[in-house]
Amino acid sequence: MCGIVGYLGFREAYPIVINGLQRLEYRGYDSAGIVLTSNKNANLFKTKGKVSDLKKIAQKGNVEGNLGLGHTRWATHGIPNKENAHPQVSNSGNLVIVHNGIIENYVAIKKELLKRGYTFSSDTDTEVLVNLIEEVKKQNNCKLGNAVQMALTSVVGAYAIAILDTTNPTEIIVARLGSPIAIGIGENNKEFFLASDASPFIEYTKDAIYLDDEELAIIKLDRDIRVRKINDDSFVEPNIQELKLNLEQIEKDGFDHFMLKEIHEQPNAISDTFRGRLLADQGIIRMGSVDNNITKFLNANRIVIVACGTSWHAGLVAEYLFEDIARIPVEVEYASEFRYRNPIINKNDIVIAISQSGETADTLAAVKLAKSKGAFVYGICNVVGSSIARETDSGSYTHAGPEIGVASTKAFTTQITVLTLMALKLGHLKGEISNSKFHSCLQEMKLIPSKVEKLLGINAEVEKIAAIYKDAPNCLYLGRGYNFPVALEGALKLKEISYIHAEGYPAAEMKHGPIALIDEFMPVVVIATKKGHYDKVVSNIQEIKSRNGKIIAIVTKGDTIVKDIADHVIEIPETEEAFTPLLTTIPLQLLSYHIAVMRGCNVDQPRNLAKSVTVE
């Protein structure tokens, strides 16, 4: 959840590390810190709050040095304050560490270290870890890399760590288990960068190494990075990848917030996800990862989808897609529950793991569990080279581009895009949809980006509705069929960024409890598109109206029936029922965004949340 940045080279480390931390604040923003070393002198700055607060403090001190580590925190152990902020320092003051993850057995380790005379000034598991490394180094009279390796064999949990010794400011040790870490390589090994993802160093190098689980890297100037397995000390040949990210993608480009920018990027993001896959004029869906494993897909007994949060909602849409179009049974599981309930998985099952970051801890653990049971595991994620991309048997990238806003927007629509292409391809190959229907669906899918573009023109209209309901304490979202998951996603967005309590339900379930909440103060968002149980949803709207509920309806353009009943109507272009989630979600994203802005909430960095959930 936290963000790590580091630099070792010939430049001043401070601007690189501090700017990198600002790019990683989506990963956590409770507190922040930085350490800079030069000629064996170390300067440490830490504070509760955001990186901007850290910047004000650091600039009052000495920020010189060619070696630096920085950290922006999402609190796990210990409240957000200066003492619990990273970097954490060993008792001797020599070892300094930054850490993303959780050390589960830190209590037992801490008790042993206390017996040996160590003291602790924070409540963090990270301070325990850095002192464990110091103790191992002292007891074995060994180099820092060896000490880190030996200490980590005693650790239970997840981590990405970077550690330095202030008495030897030419080296950084990096290790990873469960939490991501990337190492950027400068020309001729004259400088090195490290970060939780590549965005902090993209303007300096395109060459990067992504450590795998249980790997440790020793970074020294003027030599190749050395990577070893933590458990058996075996040598690992580093796999240097060329980064596809560019700097322009991670800037706001004139928008007030990353979230608004990313909402408006969806037409291009969906097109990029289509590119090379949807060949509508030729009547072809080309997906090499599916084509190369087509027998497994066509003979699958069922598909099990594992995901968390917004990705879970995309999985629910996929359940309708695969069962309706391809007639393949689907189960959608929360990854956090799947991994702990001893699921029944067979060799003829396909498990699809969905994650924006490709680093979601519970989803990654579910992938490993499914593989251990012999299932074919297919990954859908956005980040090239991410852990889920490497762990799965095959998969597809969404090509959404960087998503910086904590609340997912274009990740959701591009995940649905990939899943829709898969369902259409499999349904056609299985003979569940005719050639003519298949071709008409491809032509309609081709039009979706332009329809999303047109739909974004309702922004001012949605803003007016947001102004009316910005102070509502609660909100209900209703949908049926393909749009029931969209109702869940709309409610999640409102909760995440505006802190208004909201719940999503299947519209027919309203009578089984939620209707008790409806009165003149309760706004109810109803997705009532022309295709898909329209008459039933109209009946639900009538039930809300008779109880004086305030109705915000998402309808198909030209609708007259709902328009006469609802308090507010937002129209979407007409499309195939299976494709409506790609359109109905847009006004819900805009509604949440504008309500959050009007309430003075931090849209891109909502409280208590982080973008990439790399701990349980």
Coordinates of C-alpha atoms in Angstrom, one line a residue:
M1 CA 0.0 0.0 0.0
C2 CA 2.9 2.4 0.7
G3 CA 5.1 4.0 -1.8
I4 CA 8.9 3.6 -1.9
V5 CA 11.4 5.7 -3.9
G6 CA 15.2 5.5 -4.0
Y7 CA 18.2 6.9 -5.9
L8 CA 21.9 6.1 -6.1
G9 CA 24.1 7.8 -8.6
F10 CA 25.8 11.1 -9.7
R11 CA 22.8 13.4 -9.4
E12 CA 21.3 15.1 -6.3
A13 CA 19.0 12.5 -4.9
Y14 CA 16.5 14.8 -3.2
P15 CA 14.5 16.2 -6.2
I16 CA 14.3 12.7 -7.7
V17 CA 13.1 11.1 -4.5
I18 CA 10.7 13.9 -3.5
N19 CA 9.1 14.2 -6.9
G20 CA 8.8 10.4 -7.1
L21 CA 7.0 10.3 -3.8
Q22 CA 4.5 12.8 -5.0
R23 CA 3.8 10.5 -8.0
L24 CA 3.3 7.6 -5.6
E25 CA 1.0 9.3 -3.1
Y26 CA -1.9 7.4 -4.6
R27 CA -0.4 4.4 -2.7
G28 CA -0.6 6.1 0.7
Y29 CA -0.5 9.5 2.2
D30 CA -0.8 9.3 6.0
S31 CA 2.8 10.3 6.5
A32 CA 6.1 10.6 4.6
G33 CA 9.8 10.6 5.1
I34 CA 13.2 10.8 3.3
V35 CA 16.8 10.0 4.2
L36 CA 19.7 11.5 2.2
T37 CA 23.4 10.5 2.6
S38 CA 26.6 12.2 1.5
N39 CA 30.1 11.3 2.7
K40 CA 28.8 9.1 5.5
N41 CA 26.6 11.8 6.8
A42 CA 22.8 11.1 6.8
N43 CA 20.0 13.6 7.1
L44 CA 16.5 12.2 7.9
F45 CA 13.3 14.1 7.6
K46 CA 9.9 12.7 8.6
T47 CA 6.4 14.0 9.2
K48 CA 2.7 13.2 9.6
G49 CA 0.8 14.2 6.5
K50 CA 1.4 14.4 2.8
V51 CA 4.6 14.7 0.8
S52 CA 4.0 18.4 0.4
D53 CA 4.4 18.7 4.2
L54 CA 7.6 16.7 4.1
K55 CA 8.9 19.0 1.4
K56 CA 8.4 22.1 3.5
I57 CA 10.3 20.5 6.4
A58 CA 13.2 19.0 4.3
Q59 CA 13.9 22.3 2.5
K60 CA 14.7 23.9 5.8
G61 CA 17.6 21.4 6.3
N62 CA 20.5 19.8 4.4
V63 CA 19.1 17.9 1.4
E64 CA 22.5 17.2 -0.3
G65 CA 23.5 13.7 -1.2
N66 CA 23.7 11.3 -4.1
L67 CA 21.9 8.5 -2.2
G68 CA 18.4 8.8 -0.9
L69 CA 15.4 6.7 0.1
G70 CA 11.9 8.0 0.5
H71 CA 8.5 6.7 1.7
T72 CA 4.9 7.7 1.6
R73 CA 2.8 5.7 4.0
W74 CA -0.5 4.0 4.3
A75 CA -0.6 3.0 8.0
T76 CA -0.8 -0.6 9.1
H77 CA 1.1 -0.7 12.4
G78 CA 0.9 2.4 14.4
I79 CA -1.1 5.6 13.9
P80 CA 0.0 8.1 11.3
N81 CA 2.6 10.3 13.1
K82 CA 6.2 11.3 12.8
E83 CA 7.5 8.4 14.9
N84 CA 5.8 5.8 12.9
A85 CA 6.7 7.4 9.5
H86 CA 9.4 5.7 7.4
P87 CA 12.3 5.6 7.0
Q88 CA 12.9 3.7 10.2
V89 CA 16.4 3.6 11.7
S90 CA 18.2 0.9 13.7
N91 CA 19.4 1.4 17.3
S92 CA 22.9 2.1 16.1
G93 CA 21.7 4.8 13.7
N94 CA 23.6 3.1 10.9
L95 CA 20.9 1.1 9.1
V96 CA 17.9 2.9 7.5
I97 CA 15.0 1.1 5.9
V98 CA 11.8 1.8 4.0
H99 CA 9.1 -0.9 3.8
N100 CA 5.9 -1.6 2.0
G101 CA 4.0 -4.6 3.5
I102 CA 3.3 -6.3 6.9
I103 CA 5.6 -8.4 9.1
E104 CA 3.2 -10.8 10.7
N105 CA 5.5 -12.2 13.3
Y106 CA 7.0 -8.9 14.4
V107 CA 5.7 -9.3 18.0
A108 CA 7.8 -12.4 18.6
I109 CA 10.8 -10.9 17.0
K110 CA 10.4 -7.7 19.0
K111 CA 10.2 -9.7 22.3
E112 CA 13.5 -11.4 21.5
L113 CA 15.2 -8.1 20.5
L114 CA 14.0 -6.4 23.7
K115 CA 15.7 -9.2 25.6
R116 CA 18.9 -8.4 23.8
G117 CA 18.7 -4.7 24.8
Y118 CA 17.1 -3.1 21.8
T119 CA 14.7 -0.2 22.3
F120 CA 11.9 1.0 20.0
S121 CA 10.6 4.5 19.4
S122 CA 7.8 3.6 17.1
D123 CA 4.8 1.1 17.0
T124 CA 5.8 -0.2 13.5
D125 CA 6.8 -3.7 12.4
T126 CA 9.3 -2.0 10.2
E127 CA 11.5 -0.8 13.1
V128 CA 11.5 -4.3 14.4
L129 CA 12.7 -5.5 11.0
V130 CA 15.6 -3.0 10.7
N131 CA 16.8 -4.0 14.1
L132 CA 16.6 -7.7 13.4
I133 CA 18.8 -7.0 10.3
E134 CA 21.2 -5.1 12.5
E135 CA 21.4 -7.9 15.1
V136 CA 22.0 -10.5 12.4
K137 CA 24.7 -8.4 10.9
K138 CA 26.4 -7.9 14.3
Q139 CA 26.2 -11.6 15.3
N140 CA 27.5 -12.9 12.0
N141 CA 30.0 -10.0 11.2
C142 CA 28.7 -10.1 7.7
K143 CA 28.0 -7.7 4.8
L144 CA 24.6 -5.9 4.7
G145 CA 23.3 -8.0 1.8
N146 CA 24.0 -11.2 3.7
A147 CA 22.4 -9.9 6.9
V148 CA 19.2 -8.9 5.1
Q149 CA 19.0 -12.3 3.4
M150 CA 19.5 -14.2 6.7
A151 CA 17.0 -11.9 8.6
L152 CA 14.3 -12.3 6.0
T153 CA 14.4 -16.1 6.3
S154 CA 13.0 -15.5 9.8
V155 CA 10.2 -13.2 8.7
V156 CA 6.6 -14.1 8.0
G157 CA 4.6 -11.7 6.0
A158 CA 4.8 -9.5 2.9
Y159 CA 7.4 -6.9 2.1
A160 CA 9.2 -4.7 -0.4
I161 CA 12.2 -3.2 1.4
A162 CA 15.1 -1.0 0.6
I163 CA 17.8 -0.6 3.1
L164 CA 21.1 1.3 3.3
D165 CA 24.1 1.6 5.7
T166 CA 25.0 5.2 6.3
T167 CA 28.6 4.1 6.8
N168 CA 28.7 2.8 3.3
P169 CA 26.7 5.2 1.1
T170 CA 27.5 3.4 -2.2
E171 CA 25.0 0.5 -1.9
I172 CA 21.3 -0.2 -1.5
I173 CA 19.8 -3.6 -0.7
V174 CA 16.4 -4.3 -2.1
A175 CA 14.2 -7.3 -1.4
R176 CA 10.6 -8.4 -2.2
L177 CA 8.0 -10.9 -1.1
G178 CA 4.4 -10.1 -2.0
S179 CA 4.8 -6.3 -2.5
P180 CA 6.0 -4.8 -5.8
I181 CA 9.4 -3.1 -6.4
A182 CA 11.0 -1.9 -9.6
I183 CA 14.6 -1.0 -10.2
G184 CA 15.6 1.4 -12.9
I185 CA 19.0 1.1 -14.5
G186 CA 20.9 4.2 -15.8
E187 CA 23.4 4.2 -18.6
N188 CA 26.5 2.2 -17.9
N189 CA 25.3 1.5 -14.4
K190 CA 26.2 5.0 -13.4
E191 CA 23.0 5.5 -11.6
F192 CA 20.1 3.4 -10.2
F193 CA 16.5 4.1 -9.3
L194 CA 14.0 2.1 -7.3
A195 CA 10.3 2.5 -6.7
S196 CA 7.1 0.7 -6.0
D197 CA 6.2 1.3 -9.6
A198 CA 8.2 2.8 -12.5
S199 CA 6.4 6.2 -12.6
P200 CA 9.0 8.0 -10.3
F201 CA 11.9 7.4 -12.7
I202 CA 10.3 7.2 -16.2
E203 CA 12.0 10.4 -17.4
Y204 CA 15.5 9.1 -16.5
T205 CA 15.5 5.5 -17.9
K206 CA 13.4 3.1 -19.9
D207 CA 15.3 0.0 -18.5
A208 CA 13.9 -1.7 -15.4
I209 CA 14.1 -4.9 -13.4
Y210 CA 11.0 -6.1 -11.5
L211 CA 12.0 -8.3 -8.6
D212 CA 10.0 -11.5 -8.2
D213 CA 9.0 -12.9 -4.8
E214 CA 11.8 -14.1 -2.5
E215 CA 14.4 -12.2 -4.5
L216 CA 17.1 -9.8 -3.2
A217 CA 19.0 -7.3 -5.2
I218 CA 22.4 -5.7 -4.3
I219 CA 22.7 -2.3 -6.1
K220 CA 26.2 -0.8 -6.3
L221 CA 27.5 1.9 -8.7
D222 CA 29.5 0.9 -11.8
R223 CA 28.5 -2.7 -11.7
D224 CA 25.6 -4.9 -12.8
I225 CA 22.8 -5.5 -10.3
R226 CA 23.2 -8.8 -8.5
V227 CA 20.0 -10.7 -7.8
R228 CA 19.8 -13.8 -5.6
K229 CA 17.0 -16.0 -4.1
I230 CA 16.5 -15.3 -0.4
N231 CA 15.9 -18.8 0.7
D232 CA 18.7 -20.7 -1.0
D233 CA 21.1 -18.0 -2.1
S234 CA 20.9 -19.1 -5.8
F235 CA 21.9 -16.6 -8.5
V236 CA 19.1 -15.1 -10.6
E237 CA 19.7 -13.7 -14.0
P238 CA 18.0 -10.2 -14.0
N239 CA 15.3 -9.7 -16.7
I240 CA 15.7 -6.2 -17.9
Q241 CA 12.4 -4.8 -19.4
E242 CA 11.8 -1.8 -21.5
L243 CA 9.2 0.5 -19.9
K244 CA 6.3 1.5 -22.1
L245 CA 5.1 4.3 -19.7
N246 CA 5.6 7.9 -20.7
L247 CA 5.7 11.1 -18.6
E248 CA 2.7 12.7 -20.2
Q249 CA 0.5 9.9 -19.2
I250 CA 1.0 10.6 -15.5
E251 CA 0.4 14.3 -15.6
K252 CA -3.1 16.0 -15.1
D253 CA -3.1 17.6 -18.5
G254 CA -5.2 20.6 -17.4
F255 CA -7.8 18.7 -15.4
D256 CA -8.4 19.6 -11.8
H257 CA -8.0 16.0 -10.6
F258 CA -6.6 12.8 -11.9
M259 CA -10.0 11.1 -11.5
L260 CA -11.7 13.6 -13.8
K261 CA -8.8 13.2 -16.3
E262 CA -9.2 9.4 -16.2
I263 CA -13.0 9.6 -16.6
H264 CA -12.4 11.6 -19.8
E265 CA -9.7 9.2 -21.0
Q266 CA -12.1 6.3 -21.2
P267 CA -12.9 6.6 -24.9
N268 CA -9.2 6.4 -25.8
A269 CA -8.6 3.7 -23.1
I270 CA -11.4 1.5 -24.5
S271 CA -10.0 2.1 -28.0
D272 CA -6.5 1.1 -26.9
T273 CA -7.9 -2.0 -25.3
F274 CA -9.6 -2.9 -28.6
R275 CA -6.6 -2.2 -30.7
G276 CA -5.3 -5.2 -32.5
R277 CA -8.1 -7.3 -30.9
L278 CA -11.3 -6.1 -32.4
L279 CA -11.2 -6.3 -36.2
A280 CA -14.9 -5.5 -36.7
D281 CA -14.8 -5.0 -40.5
Q282 CA -13.2 -8.4 -40.8
G283 CA -15.5 -10.1 -38.3
I284 CA -12.6 -11.1 -36.1
I285 CA -11.7 -10.9 -32.5
R286 CA -8.0 -11.7 -32.2
M287 CA -6.7 -12.4 -28.7
G288 CA -3.5 -14.5 -28.8
S289 CA -3.8 -15.4 -25.1
V290 CA -7.2 -16.9 -25.7
D291 CA -6.4 -18.4 -29.1
N292 CA -3.3 -20.2 -27.7
N293 CA -5.4 -21.8 -25.0
I294 CA -8.7 -22.1 -26.9
T295 CA -9.2 -25.8 -26.1
K296 CA -9.0 -25.1 -22.4
F297 CA -11.6 -22.3 -22.7
L298 CA -14.0 -24.3 -24.9
N299 CA -13.8 -27.4 -22.7
A300 CA -14.0 -25.6 -19.4
N301 CA -16.4 -26.9 -16.8
R302 CA -16.8 -23.5 -15.4
I303 CA -15.0 -20.2 -15.0
V304 CA -14.2 -18.9 -11.5
I305 CA -13.5 -15.1 -11.3
V306 CA -11.5 -13.8 -8.4
A307 CA -11.0 -10.1 -7.7
C308 CA -11.5 -7.3 -5.2
G309 CA -13.3 -4.0 -5.1
T310 CA -14.0 -2.5 -8.5
S311 CA -12.4 -5.4 -10.3
W312 CA -14.9 -7.7 -8.5
H313 CA -17.7 -5.6 -9.9
A314 CA -16.2 -6.1 -13.4
G315 CA -16.2 -9.8 -12.7
L316 CA -19.9 -9.7 -11.9
V317 CA -20.5 -8.1 -15.3
A318 CA -18.5 -10.9 -16.8
E319 CA -20.7 -13.5 -15.1
Y320 CA -23.6 -12.2 -17.1
L321 CA -21.4 -11.9 -20.3
F322 CA -20.0 -15.5 -20.2
E323 CA -23.2 -17.2 -19.1
D324 CA -25.5 -15.2 -21.5
I325 CA -23.2 -15.1 -24.6
A326 CA -21.0 -18.2 -24.3
R327 CA -23.2 -20.4 -22.0
I328 CA -20.3 -21.1 -19.7
P329 CA -21.1 -21.4 -15.9
V330 CA -19.4 -18.7 -13.9
E331 CA -18.8 -18.1 -10.2
V332 CA -17.5 -14.7 -9.0
E333 CA -15.5 -14.8 -5.7
Y334 CA -14.0 -12.1 -3.5
A335 CA -10.3 -13.1 -3.6
S336 CA -10.0 -12.4 0.1
E337 CA -12.7 -15.1 0.8
F338 CA -11.7 -17.5 -1.9
R339 CA -8.2 -18.0 -0.5
Y340 CA -9.4 -18.9 3.0
R341 CA -12.4 -21.1 2.5
N342 CA -10.8 -24.2 0.9
P343 CA -12.5 -23.8 -2.5
I344 CA -13.2 -26.7 -4.7
I345 CA -11.1 -26.2 -7.8
N346 CA -10.7 -28.8 -10.6
K347 CA -8.3 -29.2 -13.5
N348 CA -11.0 -28.4 -16.0
D349 CA -11.8 -25.1 -14.3
I350 CA -10.5 -21.8 -15.6
V351 CA -9.7 -19.1 -12.9
I352 CA -9.7 -15.5 -14.2
A353 CA -7.9 -13.1 -11.8
I354 CA -8.8 -9.4 -12.3
S355 CA -6.7 -6.6 -10.9
Q356 CA -5.9 -3.1 -12.0
S357 CA -2.4 -3.0 -10.5
G358 CA -1.6 -6.7 -10.9
E359 CA -0.3 -6.6 -7.3
T360 CA -3.5 -7.0 -5.2
A361 CA -2.3 -9.2 -2.4
D362 CA -5.5 -11.3 -1.9
T363 CA -5.9 -11.8 -5.7
L364 CA -2.3 -12.8 -6.1
A365 CA -2.7 -15.3 -3.3
A366 CA -5.9 -16.7 -4.9
V367 CA -3.9 -17.1 -8.2
K368 CA -1.2 -19.2 -6.4
L369 CA -3.9 -21.3 -4.7
A370 CA -5.7 -22.0 -7.9
K371 CA -2.5 -22.9 -9.7
S372 CA -1.6 -25.3 -6.8
K373 CA -4.9 -27.1 -7.4
G374 CA -4.2 -27.5 -11.1
A375 CA -6.5 -24.9 -12.6
F376 CA -5.6 -22.9 -15.7
V377 CA -5.3 -19.3 -14.4
Y378 CA -5.8 -16.3 -16.7
G379 CA -4.9 -12.8 -15.6
I380 CA -6.5 -9.5 -16.6
C381 CA -4.5 -6.5 -15.4
N382 CA -3.3 -3.1 -16.4
V383 CA 0.3 -3.0 -15.4
V384 CA 2.9 -4.7 -17.6
G385 CA 5.3 -6.9 -15.7
S386 CA 3.2 -6.9 -12.6
S387 CA 3.1 -9.9 -10.2
I388 CA -0.2 -11.3 -11.5
A389 CA 0.9 -11.0 -15.1
R390 CA 4.0 -13.1 -14.2
E391 CA 2.2 -15.6 -12.0
T392 CA -0.7 -16.5 -14.3
D393 CA -0.6 -19.0 -17.1
S394 CA -1.8 -16.5 -19.6
G395 CA -3.7 -13.3 -19.8
S396 CA -4.6 -9.9 -21.3
Y397 CA -3.5 -6.4 -20.5
T398 CA -6.2 -3.8 -20.5
H399 CA -4.0 -1.0 -21.9
A400 CA -5.8 1.6 -19.8
G401 CA -2.6 3.6 -19.2
P402 CA -1.6 4.7 -15.7
E403 CA -4.6 5.2 -13.3
I404 CA -3.5 7.6 -10.5
G405 CA -6.8 8.4 -8.9
V406 CA -7.5 6.0 -6.1
A407 CA -11.1 5.5 -7.2
S408 CA -10.9 3.3 -10.3
T409 CA -12.7 4.5 -13.4
K410 CA -11.0 3.6 -16.7
A411 CA -9.7 0.4 -15.1
F412 CA -13.4 -0.7 -14.7
T413 CA -14.4 0.0 -18.3
T414 CA -11.3 -1.5 -19.9
Q415 CA -11.6 -4.7 -17.8
I416 CA -15.2 -5.0 -19.0
T417 CA -14.0 -4.4 -22.5
V418 CA -11.5 -7.3 -22.4
L419 CA -14.1 -9.6 -20.8
T420 CA -16.7 -8.7 -23.4
L421 CA -14.3 -9.5 -26.2
M422 CA -13.6 -12.8 -24.6
A423 CA -17.3 -13.7 -24.1
L424 CA -18.1 -12.8 -27.7
K425 CA -15.2 -14.8 -29.1
L426 CA -16.1 -17.9 -27.1
G427 CA -19.8 -17.6 -27.7
H428 CA -19.2 -17.4 -31.5
L429 CA -16.7 -20.4 -31.5
K430 CA -19.2 -22.4 -29.4
G431 CA -22.0 -21.6 -31.8
E432 CA -24.0 -19.9 -29.1
I433 CA -24.5 -16.8 -31.2
S434 CA -25.0 -16.7 -35.0
N435 CA -22.6 -15.2 -37.5
S436 CA -24.9 -12.3 -38.2
K437 CA -25.4 -11.5 -34.5
F438 CA -21.6 -11.8 -33.9
H439 CA -20.8 -9.4 -36.7
S440 CA -23.5 -6.9 -35.6
C441 CA -22.1 -7.0 -32.1
L442 CA -18.6 -6.3 -33.3
Q443 CA -19.8 -3.3 -35.3
E444 CA -21.6 -2.0 -32.2
M445 CA -18.6 -2.6 -30.0
K446 CA -16.5 -0.5 -32.4
L447 CA -18.9 2.4 -31.7
I448 CA -18.7 2.3 -27.9
P449 CA -15.7 4.7 -27.6
S450 CA -17.5 7.4 -29.6
K451 CA -20.7 6.8 -27.6
V452 CA -18.7 7.2 -24.4
E453 CA -17.2 10.4 -25.8
K454 CA -20.6 11.8 -26.6
L455 CA -21.9 10.8 -23.1
L456 CA -19.1 12.8 -21.4
G457 CA -20.9 15.8 -22.8
I458 CA -23.5 15.5 -20.0
N459 CA -20.9 16.6 -17.4
A460 CA -22.6 20.0 -16.7
E461 CA -26.0 18.3 -16.4
V462 CA -24.7 15.8 -13.9
E463 CA -22.9 18.6 -12.0
K464 CA -26.3 20.3 -11.5
I465 CA -27.8 17.1 -10.1
A466 CA -24.8 16.7 -7.8
A467 CA -25.4 20.2 -6.3
I468 CA -28.9 19.1 -5.2
Y469 CA -27.8 15.9 -3.4
K470 CA -24.3 16.7 -2.2
D471 CA -25.5 16.8 1.4
A472 CA -27.6 13.7 1.4
P473 CA -26.5 11.3 4.2
N474 CA -27.4 8.2 2.3
C475 CA -28.0 7.0 -1.2
L476 CA -29.4 3.9 -2.8
Y477 CA -28.4 2.5 -6.3
L478 CA -30.6 0.0 -8.1
G479 CA -30.0 -2.0 -11.3
R480 CA -31.0 -5.3 -12.9
G481 CA -29.2 -7.8 -15.0
Y482 CA -26.1 -6.5 -16.6
N483 CA -26.5 -3.2 -14.7
F484 CA -26.9 -4.6 -11.2
P485 CA -23.0 -4.7 -10.9
V486 CA -23.0 -1.1 -12.2
A487 CA -25.3 -0.1 -9.3
L488 CA -22.8 -1.7 -6.9
E489 CA -19.9 0.2 -8.6
G490 CA -21.8 3.5 -8.5
A491 CA -22.4 3.1 -4.8
L492 CA -18.8 2.2 -4.2
K493 CA -17.6 5.3 -6.0
L494 CA -19.8 7.6 -4.0
K495 CA -18.7 6.0 -0.7
E496 CA -15.0 6.1 -1.7
I497 CA -14.6 9.7 -2.5
S498 CA -17.5 11.6 -1.0
Y499 CA -17.9 9.6 2.3
I500 CA -21.7 9.4 1.8
H501 CA -23.1 6.1 2.8
A502 CA -24.4 4.3 -0.3
E503 CA -25.6 0.8 -1.1
G504 CA -26.2 -0.9 -4.4
Y505 CA -28.9 -3.6 -4.8
P506 CA -30.6 -5.6 -7.5
A507 CA -33.8 -3.5 -8.1
A508 CA -36.1 -6.4 -7.3
E509 CA -34.4 -6.8 -3.9
M510 CA -35.6 -3.3 -2.8
K511 CA -38.8 -4.8 -1.5
H512 CA -36.8 -7.2 0.7
G513 CA -35.5 -4.6 3.1
P514 CA -34.1 -1.4 1.6
I515 CA -37.5 0.0 0.8
A516 CA -37.8 0.7 4.5
L517 CA -35.2 3.5 4.1
I518 CA -36.9 5.4 1.4
D519 CA -38.4 8.8 2.2
E520 CA -38.3 12.3 0.8
F521 CA -34.7 12.6 1.9
M522 CA -33.4 9.5 0.2
P523 CA -32.0 9.9 -3.3
V524 CA -32.3 6.7 -5.3
V525 CA -30.2 6.2 -8.5
V526 CA -31.9 3.7 -10.8
I527 CA -30.4 2.3 -14.0
A528 CA -33.4 1.8 -16.3
T529 CA -32.2 1.2 -19.8
K530 CA -34.7 0.2 -22.5
K531 CA -33.2 -3.3 -22.9
G532 CA -33.1 -5.6 -19.9
H533 CA -36.1 -6.0 -17.6
Y534 CA -37.3 -2.4 -18.4
D535 CA -40.9 -2.9 -17.3
K536 CA -39.8 -4.5 -14.1
V537 CA -37.5 -1.6 -13.3
V538 CA -40.3 0.9 -14.1
S539 CA -42.4 -0.8 -11.5
N540 CA -39.6 -0.5 -9.0
I541 CA -39.4 3.3 -9.8
Q542 CA -43.1 3.6 -9.2
E543 CA -42.7 2.0 -5.8
I544 CA -40.0 4.5 -4.9
K545 CA -42.1 7.4 -6.1
S546 CA -45.1 6.4 -4.1
R547 CA -42.9 6.7 -1.0
N548 CA -41.6 10.2 -1.9
G549 CA -38.1 9.0 -2.8
K550 CA -36.0 11.2 -5.0
I551 CA -35.2 9.4 -8.3
I552 CA -32.2 9.9 -10.5
A553 CA -32.7 7.7 -13.5
I554 CA -30.2 6.5 -16.1
V555 CA -32.3 5.8 -19.2
T556 CA -31.9 5.1 -22.9
K557 CA -32.1 8.2 -25.1
G558 CA -35.7 8.9 -26.1
D559 CA -37.2 7.3 -23.1
T560 CA -40.6 8.9 -22.1
I561 CA -42.0 6.6 -19.5
V562 CA -39.4 7.0 -16.8
K563 CA -38.9 10.7 -17.7
D564 CA -42.5 11.4 -16.5
I565 CA -41.8 9.7 -13.2
A566 CA -38.2 10.5 -12.2
D567 CA -37.0 13.7 -10.6
H568 CA -33.9 13.7 -12.8
V569 CA -33.1 11.8 -16.0
I570 CA -29.7 11.2 -17.6
E571 CA -29.8 9.7 -21.1
I572 CA -27.3 7.3 -22.6
P573 CA -27.0 6.3 -26.2
E574 CA -28.7 3.1 -27.3
T575 CA -26.6 -0.1 -27.5
E576 CA -26.7 -3.8 -27.0
E577 CA -27.9 -4.8 -23.6
A578 CA -24.6 -6.6 -22.9
F579 CA -22.7 -3.4 -23.7
T580 CA -24.7 -1.0 -21.5
P581 CA -22.4 -1.2 -18.5
L582 CA -19.7 0.6 -20.5
L583 CA -22.1 3.5 -20.8
T584 CA -24.2 3.5 -17.7
T585 CA -21.2 3.7 -15.4
I586 CA -20.0 7.0 -16.9
P587 CA -22.7 9.3 -15.4
L588 CA -22.3 7.5 -12.1
Q589 CA -18.6 8.3 -12.1
L590 CA -19.3 11.9 -12.9
L591 CA -22.0 12.1 -10.2
S592 CA -19.6 10.8 -7.5
Y593 CA -16.8 13.1 -8.7
H594 CA -18.9 16.3 -8.6
I595 CA -20.5 15.5 -5.2
A596 CA -17.0 14.8 -3.7
V597 CA -15.6 18.1 -5.1
M598 CA -18.6 20.1 -3.7
R599 CA -18.2 18.5 -0.3
G600 CA -14.5 19.5 -0.3
C601 CA -13.2 15.9 -0.3
N602 CA -9.8 14.9 -1.6
V603 CA -11.0 13.2 -4.8
D604 CA -7.7 11.6 -5.8
Q605 CA -6.6 10.6 -2.4
P606 CA -9.7 9.8 -0.3
R607 CA -9.1 9.2 3.4
N608 CA -8.0 5.7 4.6
L609 CA -7.7 4.4 1.1
A610 CA -4.7 3.5 -1.2
K611 CA -4.6 2.6 -4.8
S612 CA -2.9 -0.7 -4.8
V613 CA -3.8 -3.0 -1.9
T614 CA -0.6 -5.0 -1.5
V615 CA -1.3 -6.2 2.0
E616 CA -4.2 -8.3 3.4

